[in-house]
Amino acid sequence: LTAPAREPNTFAAAPLDRAGHRRTDPEWLARAIDDPAAGAVVGTAAGVLVDDRGPVLVPAAPVAVLPGAGEPVFLGLDGSAPVFAIDVERAGDGVAARLAPGARVAGLRDVAPQLTPGDAGLLAYAAAELNWQRRHRFCANCGNPTASAEGGHLRVCPRCGAQHHPRTDPVVIMLVHDDGRALLGRQAAWPERRYSALAGFVEPGESLEAAVAREVAEEAAVAVTDVTYRSSQPWPFPASLMLGFWARWAGGEPTTLDGELEDVRWFSREEIRERRDGLKLPPPLAIARRLIDEWLAREGPER
Ligand SMILES: [Zn+2]
Protein backbone atom coordinates (compact mmCIF):
# COMPACT_ATOMS: atom_id res chain seq x y z
CA LEU A 1 0.00 0.00 0.00
CA THR A 2 1.35 3.41 -0.88
CA ALA A 3 -0.13 6.84 -0.31
CA PRO A 4 1.15 10.41 -0.03
CA ALA A 5 2.97 11.16 3.23
CA ARG A 6 0.83 13.21 5.59
CA GLU A 7 -0.18 13.65 9.20
CA PRO A 8 -1.69 10.53 10.72
CA ASN A 9 -5.45 10.38 11.13
CA THR A 10 -6.96 10.81 14.59
CA PHE A 11 -6.19 7.67 16.67
CA ALA A 12 -3.38 6.67 14.26
CA ALA A 13 -0.39 8.34 15.93
CA ALA A 14 2.00 5.92 17.65
CA PRO A 15 3.50 7.66 20.71
CA LEU A 16 5.05 4.56 22.32
CA ASP A 17 7.81 2.13 21.47
CA ARG A 18 5.72 -1.05 21.60
CA ALA A 19 8.82 -3.04 22.61
CA GLY A 20 7.16 -6.24 21.43
CA HIS A 21 10.16 -8.41 22.34
CA ARG A 22 9.43 -7.72 26.03
CA ARG A 23 6.01 -9.39 25.82
CA THR A 24 7.64 -12.81 25.93
CA ASP A 25 9.85 -11.98 28.93
CA PRO A 26 7.70 -12.61 32.06
CA GLU A 27 10.47 -11.61 34.47
CA TRP A 28 10.98 -8.28 32.74
CA LEU A 29 7.22 -7.68 32.70
CA ALA A 30 6.94 -8.44 36.44
CA ARG A 31 9.66 -5.89 37.17
CA ALA A 32 8.13 -3.38 34.78
CA ILE A 33 4.75 -3.28 36.50
CA ASP A 34 6.51 -2.58 39.82
CA ASP A 35 8.72 0.13 38.30
CA PRO A 36 7.84 3.36 40.14
CA ALA A 37 7.82 5.10 36.77
CA ALA A 38 5.30 2.65 35.28
CA GLY A 39 2.01 4.26 34.32
CA ALA A 40 -1.34 2.76 33.45
CA VAL A 41 -4.08 3.92 31.14
CA VAL A 42 -7.27 2.92 32.93
CA GLY A 43 -10.42 1.96 31.10
CA THR A 44 -13.93 0.60 31.59
CA ALA A 45 -16.63 -0.40 29.14
CA ALA A 46 -17.74 3.25 29.20
CA GLY A 47 -14.40 4.74 28.18
CA VAL A 48 -10.99 5.81 29.38
CA LEU A 49 -9.70 7.82 32.34
CA VAL A 50 -9.03 11.46 31.45
CA ASP A 51 -8.98 14.88 33.03
CA ASP A 52 -9.18 18.32 31.46
CA ARG A 53 -5.65 17.99 30.06
CA GLY A 54 -5.97 14.55 28.47
CA PRO A 55 -5.21 10.96 29.47
CA VAL A 56 -4.59 10.30 33.16
CA LEU A 57 -1.86 7.72 33.68
CA VAL A 58 -1.91 6.38 37.22
CA PRO A 59 0.84 4.35 38.95
CA ALA A 60 0.50 0.88 37.48
CA ALA A 61 1.27 -1.40 40.44
CA PRO A 62 -1.54 -0.34 42.82
CA VAL A 63 -4.17 -0.47 40.05
CA ALA A 64 -3.04 -3.91 38.91
CA VAL A 65 -3.81 -5.37 42.35
CA LEU A 66 -7.23 -3.75 42.79
CA PRO A 67 -9.88 -6.43 43.37
CA GLY A 68 -11.62 -7.03 40.04
CA ALA A 69 -8.96 -5.30 37.93
CA GLY A 70 -8.17 -7.02 34.63
CA GLU A 71 -4.76 -8.37 33.75
CA PRO A 72 -2.39 -5.51 32.81
CA VAL A 73 -1.68 -5.14 29.10
CA PHE A 74 1.85 -3.98 28.37
CA LEU A 75 1.46 -1.22 25.79
CA GLY A 76 5.11 -0.27 25.46
CA LEU A 77 7.72 2.23 26.58
CA ASP A 78 7.47 6.00 26.87
CA GLY A 79 11.19 6.70 26.89
CA SER A 80 12.24 4.23 29.58
CA ALA A 81 8.90 4.27 31.44
CA PRO A 82 6.70 1.20 30.97
CA VAL A 83 3.09 1.96 30.04
CA PHE A 84 0.23 -0.46 30.68
CA ALA A 85 -3.52 -0.52 30.10
CA ILE A 86 -5.72 -1.91 32.88
CA ASP A 87 -9.45 -2.59 32.78
CA VAL A 88 -11.31 -1.77 36.01
CA GLU A 89 -14.78 -2.47 34.62
CA ARG A 90 -15.36 -5.18 37.25
CA ALA A 91 -13.65 -3.34 40.12
CA GLY A 92 -16.84 -1.48 41.01
CA ASP A 93 -18.72 1.70 40.16
CA GLY A 94 -16.73 4.87 40.42
CA VAL A 95 -13.43 3.13 41.18
CA ALA A 96 -11.74 4.55 38.09
CA ALA A 97 -12.67 8.17 38.78
CA ARG A 98 -11.32 7.92 42.33
CA LEU A 99 -7.84 6.92 41.15
CA ALA A 100 -6.75 10.51 40.52
CA PRO A 101 -8.02 13.96 41.49
CA GLY A 102 -10.11 15.57 38.78
CA ALA A 103 -10.24 12.37 36.73
CA ARG A 104 -13.31 10.98 34.99
CA VAL A 105 -14.18 8.16 32.63
CA ALA A 106 -15.07 9.54 29.21
CA GLY A 107 -15.97 8.01 25.87
CA LEU A 108 -12.99 8.09 23.54
CA ARG A 109 -14.95 9.64 20.67
CA ASP A 110 -16.24 12.39 22.97
CA VAL A 111 -12.80 13.49 24.18
CA ALA A 112 -10.85 12.86 20.98
CA PRO A 113 -11.35 16.36 19.51
CA GLN A 114 -9.57 17.87 22.55
CA LEU A 115 -6.61 15.47 22.53
CA THR A 116 -3.17 15.86 20.97
CA PRO A 117 -2.51 13.34 18.18
CA GLY A 118 -0.16 11.37 20.45
CA ASP A 119 -2.66 11.22 23.30
CA ALA A 120 -5.45 10.16 20.95
CA GLY A 121 -3.22 7.43 19.53
CA LEU A 122 -2.28 6.19 23.01
CA LEU A 123 -5.89 6.03 24.19
CA ALA A 124 -7.08 4.32 21.01
CA TYR A 125 -4.38 1.67 21.40
CA ALA A 126 -5.28 1.13 25.06
CA ALA A 127 -9.04 1.07 24.38
CA ALA A 128 -8.63 -1.45 21.57
CA GLU A 129 -6.63 -3.81 23.78
CA LEU A 130 -9.04 -3.50 26.71
CA ASN A 131 -12.09 -3.95 24.49
CA TRP A 132 -10.60 -7.18 23.24
CA GLN A 133 -9.69 -8.43 26.74
CA ARG A 134 -13.19 -7.64 28.00
CA ARG A 135 -14.95 -9.42 25.13
CA HIS A 136 -12.71 -12.46 24.77
CA ARG A 137 -12.48 -13.95 28.22
CA PHE A 138 -13.61 -17.34 27.00
CA CYS A 139 -12.08 -19.67 24.44
CA ALA A 140 -13.81 -19.38 21.06
CA ASN A 141 -12.84 -23.00 20.39
CA CYS A 142 -14.09 -24.78 23.54
CA GLY A 143 -15.70 -22.19 25.81
CA ASN A 144 -13.24 -22.51 28.69
CA PRO A 145 -12.01 -19.33 30.43
CA THR A 146 -8.74 -18.15 28.86
CA ALA A 147 -5.61 -16.83 30.57
CA SER A 148 -3.66 -13.71 29.68
CA ALA A 149 -0.17 -14.22 28.23
CA GLU A 150 2.56 -12.24 26.48
CA GLY A 151 1.92 -9.06 28.40
CA GLY A 152 -1.79 -9.21 27.61
CA HIS A 153 -1.34 -9.54 23.83
CA LEU A 154 -2.35 -13.18 23.79
CA ARG A 155 -5.00 -15.25 25.53
CA VAL A 156 -4.33 -18.95 25.94
CA CYS A 157 -6.87 -21.65 26.65
CA PRO A 158 -5.63 -24.00 29.41
CA ARG A 159 -8.03 -26.76 28.32
CA CYS A 160 -7.59 -27.05 24.54
CA GLY A 161 -4.40 -25.03 24.09
CA ALA A 162 -5.87 -22.59 21.56
CA GLN A 163 -4.12 -19.25 21.33
CA HIS A 164 -6.24 -16.14 20.72
CA HIS A 165 -4.75 -12.92 19.39
CA PRO A 166 -6.24 -9.43 19.66
CA ARG A 167 -8.76 -8.82 16.89
CA THR A 168 -8.68 -6.01 14.39
CA ASP A 169 -11.66 -5.98 12.04
CA PRO A 170 -10.91 -4.36 8.67
CA VAL A 171 -13.48 -1.94 7.28
CA VAL A 172 -13.17 -0.37 3.83
CA ILE A 173 -14.42 3.19 3.50
CA MET A 174 -14.42 4.76 0.07
CA LEU A 175 -15.17 8.02 -1.62
CA VAL A 176 -16.59 7.22 -5.04
CA HIS A 177 -15.89 10.10 -7.43
CA ASP A 178 -16.53 10.95 -11.05
CA ASP A 179 -15.45 14.09 -12.86
CA GLY A 180 -16.11 16.70 -10.18
CA ARG A 181 -18.83 14.88 -8.28
CA ALA A 182 -18.74 12.51 -5.34
CA LEU A 183 -21.12 9.80 -4.20
CA LEU A 184 -22.29 10.17 -0.60
CA GLY A 185 -24.87 8.25 1.38
CA ARG A 186 -26.72 8.60 4.64
CA GLN A 187 -28.15 6.22 7.21
CA ALA A 188 -31.57 6.93 8.67
CA ALA A 189 -30.18 7.11 12.23
CA TRP A 190 -27.73 9.92 11.43
CA PRO A 191 -28.36 13.61 12.15
CA GLU A 192 -30.55 15.21 9.53
CA ARG A 193 -28.75 16.11 6.28
CA ARG A 194 -25.55 14.28 7.31
CA TYR A 195 -23.95 12.46 4.37
CA SER A 196 -20.72 10.49 4.29
CA ALA A 197 -18.55 8.10 2.31
CA LEU A 198 -19.77 4.52 1.89
CA ALA A 199 -18.22 1.85 4.13
CA GLY A 200 -18.45 -1.80 5.09
CA PHE A 201 -16.64 -4.72 6.68
CA VAL A 202 -14.18 -6.75 4.64
CA GLU A 203 -15.42 -10.32 4.33
CA PRO A 204 -13.29 -13.47 4.74
CA GLY A 205 -11.47 -14.47 1.57
CA GLU A 206 -11.77 -11.01 0.05
CA SER A 207 -9.16 -8.50 -1.10
CA LEU A 208 -9.53 -4.87 -0.08
CA GLU A 209 -10.16 -3.85 -3.69
CA ALA A 210 -12.88 -6.49 -4.03
CA ALA A 211 -14.45 -5.37 -0.75
CA VAL A 212 -14.62 -1.77 -2.00
CA ALA A 213 -16.29 -2.82 -5.24
CA ARG A 214 -18.73 -5.19 -3.52
CA GLU A 215 -19.80 -2.71 -0.84
CA VAL A 216 -20.41 0.06 -3.36
CA ALA A 217 -22.40 -2.32 -5.56
CA GLU A 218 -24.46 -3.56 -2.60
CA GLU A 219 -25.16 -0.17 -1.06
CA ALA A 220 -25.54 1.99 -4.13
CA ALA A 221 -25.84 -0.27 -7.21
CA VAL A 222 -22.80 1.43 -8.73
CA ALA A 223 -19.68 -0.11 -10.30
CA VAL A 224 -16.21 1.31 -9.56
CA THR A 225 -12.66 1.05 -10.87
CA ASP A 226 -9.25 2.58 -10.03
CA VAL A 227 -9.49 1.76 -6.32
CA THR A 228 -6.73 3.83 -4.71
CA TYR A 229 -5.55 3.55 -1.11
CA ARG A 230 -5.43 6.85 0.79
CA SER A 231 -4.87 6.33 4.54
CA SER A 232 -6.05 4.30 7.51
CA GLN A 233 -7.47 4.91 10.96
CA PRO A 234 -7.74 2.70 14.03
CA TRP A 235 -11.39 2.81 15.14
CA PRO A 236 -11.59 0.92 18.44
CA PHE A 237 -15.40 0.89 18.74
CA PRO A 238 -14.82 -1.87 19.52
CA ALA A 239 -12.17 -3.26 17.14
CA SER A 240 -12.18 -1.79 13.65
CA LEU A 241 -9.42 -0.57 11.38
CA MET A 242 -10.77 1.84 8.79
CA LEU A 243 -9.02 1.54 5.41
CA GLY A 244 -9.67 4.61 3.30
CA PHE A 245 -9.88 4.62 -0.50
CA TRP A 246 -10.90 6.69 -3.44
CA ALA A 247 -12.68 4.79 -6.21
CA ARG A 248 -13.67 6.01 -9.64
CA TRP A 249 -17.24 5.52 -10.84
CA ALA A 250 -17.47 3.07 -13.73
CA GLY A 251 -21.20 2.73 -14.32
CA GLY A 252 -24.67 2.50 -12.87
CA GLU A 253 -27.02 5.06 -11.38
CA PRO A 254 -26.92 5.31 -7.59
CA THR A 255 -29.89 3.86 -5.74
CA THR A 256 -30.28 2.40 -2.26
CA LEU A 257 -30.30 -1.36 -2.58
CA ASP A 258 -29.62 -3.27 0.62
CA GLY A 259 -31.54 -1.12 3.11
CA GLU A 260 -28.41 0.03 4.92
CA LEU A 261 -28.65 3.51 3.47
CA GLU A 262 -31.65 5.82 3.50
CA ASP A 263 -30.32 7.85 0.59
CA VAL A 264 -27.32 7.80 -1.72
CA ARG A 265 -26.63 10.36 -4.42
CA TRP A 266 -24.10 12.51 -6.25
CA PHE A 267 -22.92 15.84 -4.89
CA SER A 268 -20.89 18.34 -6.90
CA ARG A 269 -17.69 19.85 -5.46
CA GLU A 270 -19.54 23.14 -5.04
CA GLU A 271 -22.47 21.57 -3.21
CA ILE A 272 -20.08 19.95 -0.76
CA ARG A 273 -17.77 22.95 -0.39
CA GLU A 274 -20.65 25.32 0.29
CA ARG A 275 -22.58 22.78 2.40
CA ARG A 276 -25.48 23.61 0.13
CA ASP A 277 -29.02 22.95 1.46
CA GLY A 278 -27.71 22.39 4.97
CA LEU A 279 -25.45 19.49 4.00
CA LYS A 280 -23.51 18.14 6.99
CA LEU A 281 -20.29 16.13 6.68
CA PRO A 282 -18.76 13.70 9.19
CA PRO A 283 -16.74 15.32 12.03
CA PRO A 284 -13.11 16.25 11.32
CA LEU A 285 -11.73 13.34 13.37
CA ALA A 286 -13.29 10.76 11.02
CA ILE A 287 -11.35 9.36 8.08
CA ALA A 288 -14.51 9.81 5.97
CA ARG A 289 -14.12 13.56 6.37
CA ARG A 290 -10.48 13.39 5.36
CA LEU A 291 -11.31 11.41 2.22
CA ILE A 292 -13.84 14.09 1.29
CA ASP A 293 -11.64 17.08 2.22
CA GLU A 294 -8.64 15.75 0.29
CA TRP A 295 -10.80 15.18 -2.75
CA LEU A 296 -12.22 18.70 -2.49
CA ALA A 297 -8.72 20.16 -2.22
CA ARG A 298 -7.40 18.32 -5.23
CA GLU A 299 -6.48 20.68 -8.03
CA GLY A 300 -6.94 20.16 -11.72
CA PRO A 301 -8.98 17.64 -13.70
CA GLU A 302 -9.90 14.21 -12.42
CA ARG A 303 -7.14 11.69 -12.79
ZN1 LIG B 1 -10.20 -23.88 24.48
Coordinates of C-alpha atoms and ligand atoms in Angstrom, one line a residue:
L1 CA 0.0 0.0 0.0
T2 CA 1.4 3.4 -0.9
A3 CA -0.1 6.8 -0.3
P4 CA 1.2 10.4 0.0
A5 CA 3.0 11.2 3.2
R6 CA 0.8 13.2 5.6
E7 CA -0.2 13.7 9.2
P8 CA -1.7 10.5 10.7
N9 CA -5.4 10.4 11.1
T10 CA -7.0 10.8 14.6
F11 CA -6.2 7.7 16.7
A12 CA -3.4 6.7 14.3
A13 CA -0.4 8.3 15.9
A14 CA 2.0 5.9 17.7
P15 CA 3.5 7.7 20.7
L16 CA 5.0 4.6 22.3
D17 CA 7.8 2.1 21.5
R18 CA 5.7 -1.1 21.6
A19 CA 8.8 -3.0 22.6
G20 CA 7.2 -6.2 21.4
H21 CA 10.2 -8.4 22.3
R22 CA 9.4 -7.7 26.0
R23 CA 6.0 -9.4 25.8
T24 CA 7.6 -12.8 25.9
D25 CA 9.9 -12.0 28.9
P26 CA 7.7 -12.6 32.1
E27 CA 10.5 -11.6 34.5
W28 CA 11.0 -8.3 32.7
L29 CA 7.2 -7.7 32.7
A30 CA 6.9 -8.4 36.4
R31 CA 9.7 -5.9 37.2
A32 CA 8.1 -3.4 34.8
I33 CA 4.7 -3.3 36.5
D34 CA 6.5 -2.6 39.8
D35 CA 8.7 0.1 38.3
P36 CA 7.8 3.4 40.1
A37 CA 7.8 5.1 36.8
A38 CA 5.3 2.6 35.3
G39 CA 2.0 4.3 34.3
A40 CA -1.3 2.8 33.4
V41 CA -4.1 3.9 31.1
V42 CA -7.3 2.9 32.9
G43 CA -10.4 2.0 31.1
T44 CA -13.9 0.6 31.6
A45 CA -16.6 -0.4 29.1
A46 CA -17.7 3.2 29.2
G47 CA -14.4 4.7 28.2
V48 CA -11.0 5.8 29.4
L49 CA -9.7 7.8 32.3
V50 CA -9.0 11.5 31.4
D51 CA -9.0 14.9 33.0
D52 CA -9.2 18.3 31.5
R53 CA -5.6 18.0 30.1
G54 CA -6.0 14.6 28.5
P55 CA -5.2 11.0 29.5
V56 CA -4.6 10.3 33.2
L57 CA -1.9 7.7 33.7
V58 CA -1.9 6.4 37.2
P59 CA 0.8 4.3 39.0
A60 CA 0.5 0.9 37.5
A61 CA 1.3 -1.4 40.4
P62 CA -1.5 -0.3 42.8
V63 CA -4.2 -0.5 40.1
A64 CA -3.0 -3.9 38.9
V65 CA -3.8 -5.4 42.4
L66 CA -7.2 -3.7 42.8
P67 CA -9.9 -6.4 43.4
G68 CA -11.6 -7.0 40.0
A69 CA -9.0 -5.3 37.9
G70 CA -8.2 -7.0 34.6
E71 CA -4.8 -8.4 33.7
P72 CA -2.4 -5.5 32.8
V73 CA -1.7 -5.1 29.1
F74 CA 1.9 -4.0 28.4
L75 CA 1.5 -1.2 25.8
G76 CA 5.1 -0.3 25.5
L77 CA 7.7 2.2 26.6
D78 CA 7.5 6.0 26.9
G79 CA 11.2 6.7 26.9
S80 CA 12.2 4.2 29.6
A81 CA 8.9 4.3 31.4
P82 CA 6.7 1.2 31.0
V83 CA 3.1 2.0 30.0
F84 CA 0.2 -0.5 30.7
A85 CA -3.5 -0.5 30.1
I86 CA -5.7 -1.9 32.9
D87 CA -9.4 -2.6 32.8
V88 CA -11.3 -1.8 36.0
E89 CA -14.8 -2.5 34.6
R90 CA -15.4 -5.2 37.2
A91 CA -13.6 -3.3 40.1
G92 CA -16.8 -1.5 41.0
D93 CA -18.7 1.7 40.2
G94 CA -16.7 4.9 40.4
V95 CA -13.4 3.1 41.2
A96 CA -11.7 4.6 38.1
A97 CA -12.7 8.2 38.8
R98 CA -11.3 7.9 42.3
L99 CA -7.8 6.9 41.1
A100 CA -6.8 10.5 40.5
P101 CA -8.0 14.0 41.5
G102 CA -10.1 15.6 38.8
A103 CA -10.2 12.4 36.7
R104 CA -13.3 11.0 35.0
V105 CA -14.2 8.2 32.6
A106 CA -15.1 9.5 29.2
G107 CA -16.0 8.0 25.9
L108 CA -13.0 8.1 23.5
R109 CA -15.0 9.6 20.7
D110 CA -16.2 12.4 23.0
V111 CA -12.8 13.5 24.2
A112 CA -10.9 12.9 21.0
P113 CA -11.4 16.4 19.5
Q114 CA -9.6 17.9 22.5
L115 CA -6.6 15.5 22.5
T116 CA -3.2 15.9 21.0
P117 CA -2.5 13.3 18.2
G118 CA -0.2 11.4 20.5
D119 CA -2.7 11.2 23.3
A120 CA -5.5 10.2 20.9
G121 CA -3.2 7.4 19.5
L122 CA -2.3 6.2 23.0
L123 CA -5.9 6.0 24.2
A124 CA -7.1 4.3 21.0
Y125 CA -4.4 1.7 21.4
A126 CA -5.3 1.1 25.1
A127 CA -9.0 1.1 24.4
A128 CA -8.6 -1.4 21.6
E129 CA -6.6 -3.8 23.8
L130 CA -9.0 -3.5 26.7
N131 CA -12.1 -3.9 24.5
W132 CA -10.6 -7.2 23.2
Q133 CA -9.7 -8.4 26.7
R134 CA -13.2 -7.6 28.0
R135 CA -15.0 -9.4 25.1
H136 CA -12.7 -12.5 24.8
R137 CA -12.5 -13.9 28.2
F138 CA -13.6 -17.3 27.0
C139 CA -12.1 -19.7 24.4
A140 CA -13.8 -19.4 21.1
N141 CA -12.8 -23.0 20.4
C142 CA -14.1 -24.8 23.5
G143 CA -15.7 -22.2 25.8
N144 CA -13.2 -22.5 28.7
P145 CA -12.0 -19.3 30.4
T146 CA -8.7 -18.2 28.9
A147 CA -5.6 -16.8 30.6
S148 CA -3.7 -13.7 29.7
A149 CA -0.2 -14.2 28.2
E150 CA 2.6 -12.2 26.5
G151 CA 1.9 -9.1 28.4
G152 CA -1.8 -9.2 27.6
H153 CA -1.3 -9.5 23.8
L154 CA -2.3 -13.2 23.8
R155 CA -5.0 -15.3 25.5
V156 CA -4.3 -18.9 25.9
C157 CA -6.9 -21.7 26.7
P158 CA -5.6 -24.0 29.4
R159 CA -8.0 -26.8 28.3
C160 CA -7.6 -27.0 24.5
G161 CA -4.4 -25.0 24.1
A162 CA -5.9 -22.6 21.6
Q163 CA -4.1 -19.2 21.3
H164 CA -6.2 -16.1 20.7
H165 CA -4.8 -12.9 19.4
P166 CA -6.2 -9.4 19.7
R167 CA -8.8 -8.8 16.9
T168 CA -8.7 -6.0 14.4
D169 CA -11.7 -6.0 12.0
P170 CA -10.9 -4.4 8.7
V171 CA -13.5 -1.9 7.3
V172 CA -13.2 -0.4 3.8
I173 CA -14.4 3.2 3.5
M174 CA -14.4 4.8 0.1
L175 CA -15.2 8.0 -1.6
V176 CA -16.6 7.2 -5.0
H177 CA -15.9 10.1 -7.4
D178 CA -16.5 10.9 -11.1
D179 CA -15.4 14.1 -12.9
G180 CA -16.1 16.7 -10.2
R181 CA -18.8 14.9 -8.3
A182 CA -18.7 12.5 -5.3
L183 CA -21.1 9.8 -4.2
L184 CA -22.3 10.2 -0.6
G185 CA -24.9 8.3 1.4
R186 CA -26.7 8.6 4.6
Q187 CA -28.1 6.2 7.2
A188 CA -31.6 6.9 8.7
A189 CA -30.2 7.1 12.2
W190 CA -27.7 9.9 11.4
P191 CA -28.4 13.6 12.1
E192 CA -30.5 15.2 9.5
R193 CA -28.7 16.1 6.3
R194 CA -25.5 14.3 7.3
Y195 CA -23.9 12.5 4.4
S196 CA -20.7 10.5 4.3
A197 CA -18.5 8.1 2.3
L198 CA -19.8 4.5 1.9
A199 CA -18.2 1.8 4.1
G200 CA -18.4 -1.8 5.1
F201 CA -16.6 -4.7 6.7
V202 CA -14.2 -6.7 4.6
E203 CA -15.4 -10.3 4.3
P204 CA -13.3 -13.5 4.7
G205 CA -11.5 -14.5 1.6
E206 CA -11.8 -11.0 0.0
S207 CA -9.2 -8.5 -1.1
L208 CA -9.5 -4.9 -0.1
E209 CA -10.2 -3.9 -3.7
A210 CA -12.9 -6.5 -4.0
A211 CA -14.5 -5.4 -0.8
V212 CA -14.6 -1.8 -2.0
A213 CA -16.3 -2.8 -5.2
R214 CA -18.7 -5.2 -3.5
E215 CA -19.8 -2.7 -0.8
V216 CA -20.4 0.1 -3.4
A217 CA -22.4 -2.3 -5.6
E218 CA -24.5 -3.6 -2.6
E219 CA -25.2 -0.2 -1.1
A220 CA -25.5 2.0 -4.1
A221 CA -25.8 -0.3 -7.2
V222 CA -22.8 1.4 -8.7
A223 CA -19.7 -0.1 -10.3
V224 CA -16.2 1.3 -9.6
T225 CA -12.7 1.0 -10.9
D226 CA -9.2 2.6 -10.0
V227 CA -9.5 1.8 -6.3
T228 CA -6.7 3.8 -4.7
Y229 CA -5.5 3.6 -1.1
R230 CA -5.4 6.8 0.8
S231 CA -4.9 6.3 4.5
S232 CA -6.1 4.3 7.5
Q233 CA -7.5 4.9 11.0
P234 CA -7.7 2.7 14.0
W235 CA -11.4 2.8 15.1
P236 CA -11.6 0.9 18.4
F237 CA -15.4 0.9 18.7
P238 CA -14.8 -1.9 19.5
A239 CA -12.2 -3.3 17.1
S240 CA -12.2 -1.8 13.7
L241 CA -9.4 -0.6 11.4
M242 CA -10.8 1.8 8.8
L243 CA -9.0 1.5 5.4
G244 CA -9.7 4.6 3.3
F245 CA -9.9 4.6 -0.5
W246 CA -10.9 6.7 -3.4
A247 CA -12.7 4.8 -6.2
R248 CA -13.7 6.0 -9.6
W249 CA -17.2 5.5 -10.8
A250 CA -17.5 3.1 -13.7
G251 CA -21.2 2.7 -14.3
G252 CA -24.7 2.5 -12.9
E253 CA -27.0 5.1 -11.4
P254 CA -26.9 5.3 -7.6
T255 CA -29.9 3.9 -5.7
T256 CA -30.3 2.4 -2.3
L257 CA -30.3 -1.4 -2.6
D258 CA -29.6 -3.3 0.6
G259 CA -31.5 -1.1 3.1
E260 CA -28.4 0.0 4.9
L261 CA -28.6 3.5 3.5
E262 CA -31.6 5.8 3.5
D263 CA -30.3 7.9 0.6
V264 CA -27.3 7.8 -1.7
R265 CA -26.6 10.4 -4.4
W266 CA -24.1 12.5 -6.2
F267 CA -22.9 15.8 -4.9
S268 CA -20.9 18.3 -6.9
R269 CA -17.7 19.8 -5.5
E270 CA -19.5 23.1 -5.0
E271 CA -22.5 21.6 -3.2
I272 CA -20.1 20.0 -0.8
R273 CA -17.8 23.0 -0.4
E274 CA -20.7 25.3 0.3
R275 CA -22.6 22.8 2.4
R276 CA -25.5 23.6 0.1
D277 CA -29.0 22.9 1.5
G278 CA -27.7 22.4 5.0
L279 CA -25.5 19.5 4.0
K280 CA -23.5 18.1 7.0
L281 CA -20.3 16.1 6.7
P282 CA -18.8 13.7 9.2
P283 CA -16.7 15.3 12.0
P284 CA -13.1 16.3 11.3
L285 CA -11.7 13.3 13.4
A286 CA -13.3 10.8 11.0
I287 CA -11.4 9.4 8.1
A288 CA -14.5 9.8 6.0
R289 CA -14.1 13.6 6.4
R290 CA -10.5 13.4 5.4
L291 CA -11.3 11.4 2.2
I292 CA -13.8 14.1 1.3
D293 CA -11.6 17.1 2.2
E294 CA -8.6 15.8 0.3
W295 CA -10.8 15.2 -2.8
L296 CA -12.2 18.7 -2.5
A297 CA -8.7 20.2 -2.2
R298 CA -7.4 18.3 -5.2
E299 CA -6.5 20.7 -8.0
G300 CA -6.9 20.2 -11.7
P301 CA -9.0 17.6 -13.7
E302 CA -9.9 14.2 -12.4
R303 CA -7.1 11.7 -12.8
Ligands
ZN1 ZN -10.2 -23.9 24.5

